mmCIF file of C-alpha atoms and ligand atoms in Angstrom:
data_model
loop_
_atom_site.group_PDB
_atom_site.id
_atom_site.type_symbol
_atom_site.label_atom_id
_atom_site.label_comp_id
_atom_site.label_asym_id
_atom_site.label_seq_id
_atom_site.Cartn_x
_atom_site.Cartn_y
_atom_site.Cartn_z
ATOM 1 C CA MET A 1 2.662 19.830 -6.674
ATOM 2 C CA HIS A 2 3.437 23.505 -6.168
ATOM 3 C CA ILE A 3 5.067 24.009 -2.762
ATOM 4 C CA LEU A 4 5.839 27.098 -0.727
ATOM 5 C CA ILE A 5 8.955 26.865 1.479
ATOM 6 C CA ILE A 6 9.051 29.363 4.364
ATOM 7 C CA GLU A 7 12.443 28.893 6.006
ATOM 8 C CA ASP A 8 15.136 31.365 7.078
ATOM 9 C CA ASP A 9 17.964 28.813 7.146
ATOM 10 C CA LEU A 10 19.131 29.214 3.566
ATOM 11 C CA ALA A 11 20.963 25.866 3.447
ATOM 12 C CA ILE A 12 17.828 23.973 4.533
ATOM 13 C CA ALA A 13 15.651 26.012 2.158
ATOM 14 C CA ALA A 14 18.020 25.316 -0.776
ATOM 15 C CA ASN A 15 18.071 21.602 0.053
ATOM 16 C CA LEU A 16 14.283 21.431 0.124
ATOM 17 C CA TYR A 17 13.998 23.497 -3.030
ATOM 18 C CA ASP A 18 16.488 21.388 -5.021
ATOM 19 C CA PHE A 19 15.003 18.125 -3.785
ATOM 20 C CA LEU A 20 11.404 19.067 -4.606
ATOM 21 C CA GLU A 21 12.364 20.354 -8.067
ATOM 22 C CA SER A 22 14.368 17.171 -8.738
ATOM 23 C CA ARG A 23 11.224 15.174 -7.880
ATOM 24 C CA GLY A 24 9.203 17.055 -10.470
ATOM 25 C CA HIS A 25 7.479 19.537 -8.155
ATOM 26 C CA SER A 26 7.751 23.303 -8.372
ATOM 27 C CA ALA A 27 8.644 25.465 -5.404
ATOM 28 C CA ASP A 28 8.730 29.049 -4.215
ATOM 29 C CA ALA A 29 10.716 30.121 -1.180
ATOM 30 C CA ALA A 30 10.483 32.905 1.389
ATOM 31 C CA ALA A 31 13.181 33.579 4.014
ATOM 32 C CA ASN A 32 11.026 35.441 6.518
ATOM 33 C CA GLY A 33 7.508 35.386 7.891
ATOM 34 C CA VAL A 34 6.258 38.532 6.161
ATOM 35 C CA ALA A 35 7.339 37.425 2.671
ATOM 36 C CA GLY A 36 6.000 33.922 3.375
ATOM 37 C CA LEU A 37 2.612 35.217 4.459
ATOM 38 C CA HIS A 38 2.393 37.442 1.387
ATOM 39 C CA LEU A 39 3.156 34.551 -0.994
ATOM 40 C CA ALA A 40 0.768 32.185 0.793
ATOM 41 C CA VAL A 41 -2.098 34.670 0.505
ATOM 42 C CA THR A 42 -1.508 35.889 -3.052
ATOM 43 C CA GLN A 43 -0.617 32.613 -4.791
ATOM 44 C CA ARG A 44 -2.088 29.156 -4.854
ATOM 45 C CA PHE A 45 0.000 26.301 -3.439
ATOM 46 C CA ASP A 46 -0.663 22.611 -2.887
ATOM 47 C CA GLY A 47 1.339 22.614 0.341
ATOM 48 C CA ILE A 48 3.349 24.869 2.638
ATOM 49 C CA LEU A 49 6.554 23.897 4.466
ATOM 50 C CA LEU A 50 6.681 26.210 7.456
ATOM 51 C CA ASP A 51 9.657 26.729 9.755
ATOM 52 C CA LEU A 52 8.699 27.881 13.241
ATOM 53 C CA GLY A 53 11.630 30.137 14.150
ATOM 54 C CA LEU A 54 11.389 32.901 11.566
ATOM 55 C CA PRO A 55 12.326 36.590 11.537
ATOM 56 C CA GLY A 56 9.384 38.972 11.150
ATOM 57 C CA ILE A 57 6.391 36.814 11.980
ATOM 58 C CA ASN A 58 7.132 33.470 13.630
ATOM 59 C CA GLY A 59 5.753 30.281 12.096
ATOM 60 C CA MET A 60 3.115 29.669 14.760
ATOM 61 C CA THR A 61 1.641 33.183 14.351
ATOM 62 C CA LEU A 62 1.865 32.944 10.568
ATOM 63 C CA CYS A 63 -0.053 29.654 10.592
ATOM 64 C CA LYS A 64 -2.768 31.134 12.786
ATOM 65 C CA LYS A 65 -3.066 34.228 10.580
ATOM 66 C CA LEU A 66 -3.382 32.116 7.424
ATOM 67 C CA ARG A 67 -6.180 30.049 8.906
ATOM 68 C CA GLU A 68 -8.112 32.618 10.917
ATOM 69 C CA GLU A 69 -7.595 35.898 9.061
ATOM 70 C CA SER A 70 -6.974 34.878 5.457
ATOM 71 C CA HIS A 71 -9.074 31.672 5.496
ATOM 72 C CA ILE A 72 -6.395 29.885 3.476
ATOM 73 C CA ASP A 73 -6.816 26.120 3.841
ATOM 74 C CA THR A 74 -3.626 25.022 2.042
ATOM 75 C CA PRO A 75 -2.088 22.044 3.904
ATOM 76 C CA ILE A 76 0.749 23.142 6.222
ATOM 77 C CA LEU A 77 3.669 20.939 7.310
ATOM 78 C CA MET A 78 5.541 22.533 10.209
ATOM 79 C CA LEU A 79 9.297 22.075 10.379
ATOM 80 C CA THR A 80 10.955 22.659 13.699
ATOM 81 C CA ALA A 81 13.893 21.842 15.936
ATOM 82 C CA ARG A 82 11.547 21.484 18.920
ATOM 83 C CA ASP A 83 9.797 18.212 19.513
ATOM 84 C CA THR A 84 7.925 18.569 22.775
ATOM 85 C CA LEU A 85 4.304 17.479 22.904
ATOM 86 C CA GLU A 86 3.246 21.042 23.831
ATOM 87 C CA ASP A 87 4.868 22.401 20.657
ATOM 88 C CA LYS A 88 3.113 19.843 18.500
ATOM 89 C CA LEU A 89 -0.248 20.489 20.135
ATOM 90 C CA GLU A 90 0.221 24.249 19.737
ATOM 91 C CA GLY A 91 0.983 23.709 16.044
ATOM 92 C CA PHE A 92 -2.159 21.669 15.497
ATOM 93 C CA GLU A 93 -4.253 24.177 17.470
ATOM 94 C CA ASN A 94 -2.999 26.927 15.188
ATOM 95 C CA GLY A 95 -4.000 25.013 12.080
ATOM 96 C CA ALA A 96 -0.971 22.941 11.059
ATOM 97 C CA ASP A 97 -1.779 19.654 9.340
ATOM 98 C CA ASP A 98 1.419 17.816 10.138
ATOM 99 C CA TYR A 99 4.723 18.221 11.919
ATOM 100 C CA LEU A 100 8.353 17.198 11.247
ATOM 101 C CA VAL A 101 11.271 17.583 13.649
ATOM 102 C CA LYS A 102 14.671 18.633 12.298
ATOM 103 C CA PRO A 103 16.780 16.981 11.086
ATOM 104 C CA PHE A 104 14.389 15.268 8.703
ATOM 105 C CA ALA A 105 14.790 13.051 5.641
ATOM 106 C CA LEU A 106 13.867 14.838 2.432
ATOM 107 C CA LYS A 107 11.944 11.804 1.220
ATOM 108 C CA GLU A 108 9.784 11.950 4.329
ATOM 109 C CA VAL A 109 9.009 15.620 3.652
ATOM 110 C CA GLU A 110 7.767 14.663 0.191
ATOM 111 C CA ALA A 111 5.769 11.673 1.469
ATOM 112 C CA ARG A 112 4.034 13.819 4.085
ATOM 113 C CA LEU A 113 3.339 16.598 1.576
ATOM 114 C CA MET A 114 1.742 14.078 -0.769
ATOM 115 C CA ALA A 115 -0.363 12.545 2.023
ATOM 116 C CA MET A 116 -1.598 15.992 3.161
ATOM 117 C CA HIS A 117 -2.370 16.956 -0.431
ATOM 118 C CA LYS A 118 -4.378 13.783 -0.964
ATOM 119 C CA ARG A 119 -6.410 14.314 2.225
ATOM 120 C CA HIS A 120 -7.009 17.931 1.251
ATOM 121 C CA LEU A 121 -8.215 16.991 -2.246
ATOM 122 C CA GLY A 122 -10.537 14.440 -0.636
ATOM 123 C CA LYS A 123 -12.060 17.143 1.563
ATOM 124 C CA VAL A 124 -12.396 19.603 -1.296
ATOM 125 C CA ALA A 125 -13.734 16.903 -3.606
ATOM 126 C CA ASN A 126 -16.616 16.079 -1.265
ATOM 127 C CA ARG A 127 -17.913 19.619 -1.054
ATOM 128 C CA MET A 128 -21.097 20.525 -2.952
ATOM 129 C CA LEU A 129 -20.222 23.377 -5.315
ATOM 130 C CA GLU A 130 -22.560 26.113 -6.490
ATOM 131 C CA VAL A 131 -21.817 29.073 -8.737
ATOM 132 C CA ASP A 132 -24.849 31.049 -9.883
ATOM 133 C CA LYS A 133 -27.163 28.576 -11.668
ATOM 134 C CA LEU A 134 -24.447 25.963 -11.912
ATOM 135 C CA SER A 135 -24.183 23.233 -9.301
ATOM 136 C CA TYR A 136 -22.026 20.170 -8.879
ATOM 137 C CA ASP A 137 -22.629 17.351 -6.419
ATOM 138 C CA PRO A 138 -19.390 15.351 -6.043
ATOM 139 C CA LYS A 139 -21.170 12.447 -4.342
ATOM 140 C CA THR A 140 -23.363 11.709 -7.346
ATOM 141 C CA LEU A 141 -21.113 13.470 -9.932
ATOM 142 C CA SER A 142 -24.223 15.247 -11.138
ATOM 143 C CA ILE A 143 -24.096 18.710 -12.661
ATOM 144 C CA ARG A 144 -27.064 21.003 -13.096
ATOM 145 C CA PHE A 145 -27.084 24.279 -15.009
ATOM 146 C CA ALA A 146 -30.183 26.496 -15.000
ATOM 147 C CA ASP A 147 -32.220 23.526 -13.690
ATOM 148 C CA ASN A 148 -31.103 21.297 -16.544
ATOM 149 C CA HIS A 149 -29.140 18.126 -15.952
ATOM 150 C CA VAL A 150 -25.745 18.293 -17.722
ATOM 151 C CA LYS A 151 -24.109 15.114 -18.954
ATOM 152 C CA LEU A 152 -20.308 15.361 -19.279
ATOM 153 C CA PRO A 153 -17.343 12.987 -19.664
ATOM 154 C CA PRO A 154 -15.335 12.433 -16.432
ATOM 155 C CA LYS A 155 -12.370 14.630 -17.440
ATOM 156 C CA CYS A 156 -14.686 17.536 -18.245
ATOM 157 C CA ILE A 157 -16.321 17.093 -14.834
ATOM 158 C CA ARG A 158 -12.923 17.325 -13.142
ATOM 159 C CA LEU A 159 -11.996 20.451 -15.081
ATOM 160 C CA LEU A 160 -15.311 22.086 -14.226
ATOM 161 C CA ALA A 161 -15.142 21.087 -10.543
ATOM 162 C CA LEU A 162 -11.674 22.631 -10.231
ATOM 163 C CA MET A 163 -12.808 25.918 -11.775
ATOM 164 C CA MET A 164 -15.989 25.928 -9.668
ATOM 165 C CA SER A 165 -13.873 25.563 -6.511
ATOM 166 C CA GLU A 166 -12.598 29.120 -7.051
ATOM 167 C CA PRO A 167 -14.878 31.095 -9.351
ATOM 168 C CA GLY A 168 -13.244 34.195 -10.786
ATOM 169 C CA ARG A 169 -9.724 32.808 -10.498
ATOM 170 C CA VAL A 170 -7.675 32.132 -13.628
ATOM 171 C CA PHE A 171 -6.464 28.534 -13.827
ATOM 172 C CA SER A 172 -3.399 27.946 -15.989
ATOM 173 C CA ARG A 173 -3.433 25.234 -18.620
ATOM 174 C CA LYS A 174 -0.839 23.361 -16.575
ATOM 175 C CA GLU A 175 -3.029 23.379 -13.442
ATOM 176 C CA LEU A 176 -6.051 22.167 -15.392
ATOM 177 C CA GLU A 177 -4.053 19.471 -17.146
ATOM 178 C CA SER A 178 -2.590 18.140 -13.916
ATOM 179 C CA GLU A 179 -6.085 18.079 -12.362
ATOM 180 C CA ALA A 180 -7.702 16.170 -15.195
ATOM 181 C CA TRP A 181 -4.828 13.921 -16.239
ATOM 182 C CA GLU A 182 -2.712 13.741 -13.073
ATOM 183 C CA ASP A 183 0.697 12.364 -14.058
ATOM 184 C CA VAL A 184 -0.058 11.453 -17.649
ATOM 185 C CA GLN A 185 1.462 13.878 -20.133
ATOM 186 C CA GLU A 186 -1.111 15.171 -22.581
ATOM 187 C CA THR A 187 -0.776 17.728 -25.315
ATOM 188 C CA SER A 188 -2.462 21.095 -24.944
ATOM 189 C CA ASP A 189 -4.744 20.076 -27.829
ATOM 190 C CA THR A 190 -6.339 17.507 -25.527
ATOM 191 C CA LEU A 191 -7.132 20.151 -22.933
ATOM 192 C CA ARG A 192 -8.445 22.436 -25.658
ATOM 193 C CA SER A 193 -10.804 19.803 -27.036
ATOM 194 C CA HIS A 194 -12.107 18.891 -23.566
ATOM 195 C CA MET A 195 -12.679 22.592 -22.877
ATOM 196 C CA HIS A 196 -14.549 22.851 -26.130
ATOM 197 C CA VAL A 197 -16.863 19.948 -25.219
ATOM 198 C CA LEU A 198 -17.362 21.350 -21.720
ATOM 199 C CA ARG A 199 -18.236 24.862 -22.931
ATOM 200 C CA ARG A 200 -20.509 23.697 -25.727
ATOM 201 C CA THR A 201 -22.425 21.370 -23.393
ATOM 202 C CA LEU A 202 -22.803 24.048 -20.708
ATOM 203 C CA THR A 203 -23.956 26.643 -23.237
ATOM 204 C CA ARG A 204 -26.635 24.269 -24.519
ATOM 205 C CA ALA A 205 -27.863 23.497 -21.005
ATOM 206 C CA GLY A 206 -27.788 26.949 -19.441
ATOM 207 C CA GLY A 207 -28.039 29.332 -22.372
ATOM 208 C CA TYR A 208 -24.631 30.917 -21.921
ATOM 209 C CA ASP A 209 -20.964 29.957 -21.613
ATOM 210 C CA PRO A 210 -19.770 30.535 -18.025
ATOM 211 C CA ILE A 211 -16.112 29.906 -18.936
ATOM 212 C CA GLU A 212 -13.830 32.620 -20.222
ATOM 213 C CA THR A 213 -10.522 32.182 -22.047
ATOM 214 C CA ILE A 214 -7.863 34.466 -20.622
ATOM 215 C CA HIS A 215 -5.406 34.677 -23.491
ATOM 216 C CA GLY A 216 -1.906 33.567 -22.674
ATOM 217 C CA LEU A 217 -2.913 32.624 -19.112
ATOM 218 C CA GLY A 218 -5.648 30.011 -19.023
ATOM 219 C CA TYR A 219 -9.340 29.732 -18.204
ATOM 220 C CA CYS A 220 -11.662 31.168 -15.620
ATOM 221 C CA LEU A 221 -15.213 30.413 -14.491
ATOM 222 C CA ILE A 222 -17.004 33.740 -14.458
ATOM 223 C CA GLN A 223 -19.699 34.650 -12.001
ATOM 224 C CA ARG A 224 -22.796 36.028 -13.709
ATOM 225 C CA ALA A 225 -23.111 38.916 -11.237
ATOM 226 C CA GLU A 226 -19.615 40.056 -12.159
ATOM 227 C CA ALA A 227 -20.119 39.453 -15.869
ATOM 228 C CA GLN A 228 -23.130 41.782 -15.974
ATOM 229 C CA ASP A 229 -21.333 44.719 -14.317
HETATM 230 CA CA1 CA B 301 14.508 29.102 11.546
#
Protein backbone atom coordinates (compact mmCIF):
# COMPACT_ATOMS: atom_id res chain seq x y z
CA MET A 1 0.00 0.00 0.00
CA HIS A 2 1.03 3.61 -0.51
CA ILE A 3 0.45 5.57 2.70
CA LEU A 4 0.48 9.27 3.48
CA ILE A 5 1.63 10.19 7.01
CA ILE A 6 0.52 13.64 8.20
CA GLU A 7 2.17 14.13 11.58
CA ASP A 8 4.16 17.02 13.07
CA ASP A 9 5.87 14.93 15.76
CA LEU A 10 8.95 13.93 13.79
CA ALA A 11 9.82 10.97 16.03
CA ILE A 12 6.34 9.45 15.59
CA ALA A 13 6.38 10.18 11.85
CA ALA A 14 9.82 8.53 11.46
CA ASN A 15 8.67 5.49 13.44
CA LEU A 16 5.59 5.08 11.26
CA TYR A 17 7.59 5.66 8.10
CA ASP A 18 10.31 3.12 8.97
CA PHE A 19 7.78 0.54 10.13
CA LEU A 20 5.59 0.79 7.03
CA GLU A 21 8.60 0.63 4.69
CA SER A 22 9.96 -2.39 6.59
CA ARG A 23 6.59 -4.09 6.03
CA GLY A 24 6.84 -3.58 2.28
CA HIS A 25 4.62 -0.51 1.97
CA SER A 26 5.69 2.85 0.61
CA ALA A 27 5.10 6.09 2.46
CA ASP A 28 5.17 9.85 2.05
CA ALA A 29 5.19 12.20 5.01
CA ALA A 30 4.06 15.76 5.67
CA ALA A 31 4.81 17.64 8.91
CA ASN A 32 2.02 20.20 8.70
CA GLY A 33 -1.58 20.44 7.56
CA VAL A 34 -0.96 22.51 4.44
CA ALA A 35 1.70 20.17 3.02
CA GLY A 36 -0.44 17.16 3.99
CA LEU A 37 -3.51 18.53 2.23
CA HIS A 38 -1.48 19.29 -0.88
CA LEU A 39 -0.05 15.75 -1.05
CA ALA A 40 -3.43 14.14 -0.37
CA VAL A 41 -5.06 16.08 -3.21
CA THR A 42 -2.30 15.79 -5.82
CA GLN A 43 -1.22 12.16 -5.32
CA ARG A 44 -3.02 8.88 -4.99
CA PHE A 45 -2.73 7.01 -1.68
CA ASP A 46 -4.29 3.82 -0.35
CA GLY A 47 -4.57 5.28 3.15
CA ILE A 48 -3.87 8.42 5.17
CA LEU A 49 -2.57 8.52 8.75
CA LEU A 50 -3.75 11.85 10.10
CA ASP A 51 -2.62 13.47 13.34
CA LEU A 52 -5.17 15.87 14.81
CA GLY A 53 -2.94 18.51 16.40
CA LEU A 54 -1.11 19.96 13.42
CA PRO A 55 0.37 23.38 12.62
CA GLY A 56 -1.28 25.17 9.70
CA ILE A 57 -4.55 23.32 9.26
CA ASN A 58 -5.56 21.00 12.10
CA GLY A 59 -6.38 17.37 11.34
CA MET A 60 -10.14 17.70 11.85
CA THR A 61 -10.39 20.62 9.39
CA LEU A 62 -8.07 18.89 6.94
CA CYS A 63 -10.24 15.76 6.99
CA LYS A 64 -13.37 17.79 6.36
CA LYS A 65 -11.74 19.69 3.49
CA LEU A 66 -10.57 16.46 1.84
CA ARG A 67 -14.05 14.98 1.95
CA GLU A 68 -16.24 17.99 1.26
CA GLU A 69 -14.13 20.26 -0.93
CA SER A 70 -11.75 17.91 -2.73
CA HIS A 71 -14.05 14.85 -2.81
CA ILE A 72 -11.11 12.61 -1.97
CA ASP A 73 -12.38 9.29 -0.59
CA THR A 74 -9.02 7.80 0.47
CA PRO A 75 -9.45 5.96 3.80
CA ILE A 76 -8.33 8.11 6.76
CA LEU A 77 -7.07 6.76 10.10
CA MET A 78 -6.96 9.53 12.70
CA LEU A 79 -4.17 9.46 15.26
CA THR A 80 -4.66 11.46 18.40
CA ALA A 81 -3.78 11.85 22.06
CA ARG A 82 -7.44 12.56 22.89
CA ASP A 83 -9.80 9.69 23.44
CA THR A 84 -13.10 11.20 24.49
CA LEU A 85 -16.25 9.99 22.78
CA GLU A 86 -16.94 13.53 21.50
CA ASP A 87 -13.56 13.60 19.74
CA LYS A 88 -14.20 10.27 18.08
CA LEU A 89 -17.68 11.27 16.97
CA GLU A 90 -16.35 14.57 15.60
CA GLY A 91 -13.72 12.63 13.65
CA PHE A 92 -16.29 10.32 12.10
CA GLU A 93 -18.60 13.25 11.32
CA ASN A 94 -15.76 14.92 9.46
CA GLY A 95 -15.12 11.84 7.35
CA ALA A 96 -12.53 9.76 9.22
CA ASP A 97 -12.81 6.01 8.71
CA ASP A 98 -11.09 4.90 11.88
CA TYR A 99 -9.43 6.24 14.99
CA LEU A 100 -6.36 5.30 17.09
CA VAL A 101 -5.36 6.84 20.41
CA LYS A 102 -1.68 7.51 21.13
CA PRO A 103 0.37 5.67 22.15
CA PHE A 104 -0.47 2.96 19.64
CA ALA A 105 1.19 -0.27 18.53
CA LEU A 106 2.65 -0.02 15.04
CA LYS A 107 1.25 -3.42 14.13
CA GLU A 108 -2.24 -2.18 14.97
CA VAL A 109 -1.75 0.83 12.68
CA GLU A 110 -0.92 -1.54 9.83
CA ALA A 111 -3.82 -3.89 10.62
CA ARG A 112 -6.29 -1.00 10.64
CA LEU A 113 -4.86 0.46 7.43
CA MET A 114 -5.25 -2.91 5.72
CA ALA A 115 -8.83 -3.33 6.98
CA MET A 116 -9.80 0.18 5.78
CA HIS A 117 -8.15 -0.46 2.42
CA LYS A 118 -10.05 -3.71 1.99
CA ARG A 119 -13.40 -2.09 2.82
CA HIS A 120 -12.61 0.77 0.45
CA LEU A 121 -11.73 -1.60 -2.41
CA GLY A 122 -14.99 -3.44 -1.75
CA LYS A 123 -16.95 -0.20 -2.10
CA VAL A 124 -15.09 0.86 -5.22
CA ALA A 125 -15.34 -2.64 -6.68
CA ASN A 126 -19.13 -2.65 -6.47
CA ARG A 127 -19.60 0.56 -8.39
CA MET A 128 -20.85 0.38 -11.99
CA LEU A 129 -18.24 2.08 -14.18
CA GLU A 130 -18.89 3.92 -17.42
CA VAL A 131 -16.43 5.76 -19.64
CA ASP A 132 -17.79 6.87 -23.01
CA LYS A 133 -19.07 3.72 -24.77
CA LEU A 134 -17.28 1.44 -22.35
CA SER A 135 -19.11 0.04 -19.34
CA TYR A 136 -18.23 -2.42 -16.62
CA ASP A 137 -20.67 -4.04 -14.22
CA PRO A 138 -18.71 -5.46 -11.26
CA LYS A 139 -21.67 -7.55 -10.07
CA THR A 140 -21.81 -9.61 -13.26
CA LEU A 141 -18.19 -8.88 -14.37
CA SER A 142 -19.62 -7.99 -17.75
CA ILE A 143 -17.97 -5.44 -20.02
CA ARG A 144 -19.63 -3.75 -22.96
CA PHE A 145 -17.90 -1.54 -25.52
CA ALA A 146 -19.94 0.25 -28.20
CA ASP A 147 -22.88 -2.08 -27.42
CA ASN A 148 -20.78 -5.18 -27.95
CA HIS A 149 -20.17 -7.69 -25.18
CA VAL A 150 -16.43 -8.00 -24.44
CA LYS A 151 -15.03 -11.27 -23.17
CA LEU A 152 -11.78 -10.90 -21.19
CA PRO A 153 -9.67 -13.00 -18.80
CA PRO A 154 -10.05 -12.04 -15.09
CA LYS A 155 -6.69 -10.23 -14.82
CA CYS A 156 -7.50 -8.08 -17.85
CA ILE A 157 -10.86 -7.22 -16.26
CA ARG A 158 -9.10 -6.07 -13.09
CA LEU A 159 -6.64 -3.94 -15.04
CA LEU A 160 -9.45 -2.35 -17.04
CA ALA A 161 -11.63 -1.75 -13.97
CA LEU A 162 -8.77 0.04 -12.21
CA MET A 163 -8.14 2.32 -15.19
CA MET A 164 -11.88 2.95 -15.63
CA SER A 165 -12.10 4.06 -11.98
CA GLU A 166 -10.09 7.17 -12.89
CA PRO A 167 -10.18 7.87 -16.62
CA GLY A 168 -7.46 10.23 -17.77
CA ARG A 169 -5.10 9.35 -14.94
CA VAL A 170 -1.80 7.61 -15.66
CA PHE A 171 -1.42 4.34 -13.76
CA SER A 172 2.15 3.16 -13.22
CA ARG A 173 3.12 -0.38 -14.11
CA LYS A 174 3.63 -1.06 -10.41
CA GLU A 175 0.09 0.06 -9.53
CA LEU A 176 -1.42 -2.06 -12.29
CA GLU A 177 0.66 -5.08 -11.34
CA SER A 178 -0.30 -4.87 -7.69
CA GLU A 179 -3.98 -4.56 -8.68
CA ALA A 180 -4.00 -7.57 -10.97
CA TRP A 181 -1.55 -9.82 -9.14
CA GLU A 182 -1.74 -8.54 -5.56
CA ASP A 183 1.27 -9.95 -3.69
CA VAL A 184 2.57 -12.29 -6.36
CA GLN A 185 5.68 -10.98 -8.08
CA GLU A 186 5.31 -10.98 -11.84
CA THR A 187 7.65 -9.74 -14.51
CA SER A 188 6.75 -6.65 -16.49
CA ASP A 189 6.41 -8.92 -19.54
CA THR A 190 3.32 -10.44 -17.94
CA LEU A 191 1.70 -7.04 -17.55
CA ARG A 192 2.67 -6.16 -21.11
CA SER A 193 1.09 -9.29 -22.55
CA HIS A 194 -2.12 -8.81 -20.55
CA MET A 195 -2.26 -5.20 -21.76
CA HIS A 196 -1.81 -6.43 -25.28
CA VAL A 197 -4.73 -8.87 -24.98
CA LEU A 198 -6.88 -6.21 -23.32
CA ARG A 199 -6.20 -3.57 -25.98
CA ARG A 200 -6.61 -5.94 -28.91
CA THR A 201 -9.92 -7.25 -27.57
CA LEU A 202 -11.26 -3.75 -26.88
CA THR A 203 -10.21 -2.50 -30.31
CA ARG A 204 -12.05 -5.38 -31.97
CA ALA A 205 -15.20 -4.75 -29.95
CA GLY A 206 -15.38 -0.97 -30.06
CA GLY A 207 -13.43 0.00 -33.15
CA TYR A 208 -10.68 1.88 -31.35
CA ASP A 209 -8.14 1.40 -28.56
CA PRO A 210 -9.15 3.47 -25.51
CA ILE A 211 -5.85 2.80 -23.71
CA GLU A 212 -2.77 4.92 -24.23
CA THR A 213 0.82 4.03 -23.36
CA ILE A 214 2.55 6.88 -21.58
CA HIS A 215 6.19 6.09 -22.20
CA GLY A 216 8.28 5.68 -19.10
CA LEU A 217 5.24 6.19 -16.84
CA GLY A 218 2.52 3.64 -17.48
CA TYR A 219 -0.94 3.44 -19.03
CA CYS A 220 -4.00 5.63 -19.13
CA LEU A 221 -7.61 5.14 -20.21
CA ILE A 222 -8.41 8.05 -22.48
CA GLN A 223 -11.79 9.67 -22.71
CA ARG A 224 -12.99 10.00 -26.29
CA ALA A 225 -14.11 13.61 -25.79
CA GLU A 226 -10.59 14.54 -24.74
CA ALA A 227 -8.96 12.45 -27.45
CA GLN A 228 -10.83 14.30 -30.20
CA ASP A 229 -9.80 17.78 -29.01
CA1 LIG B 1 0.65 16.72 16.68
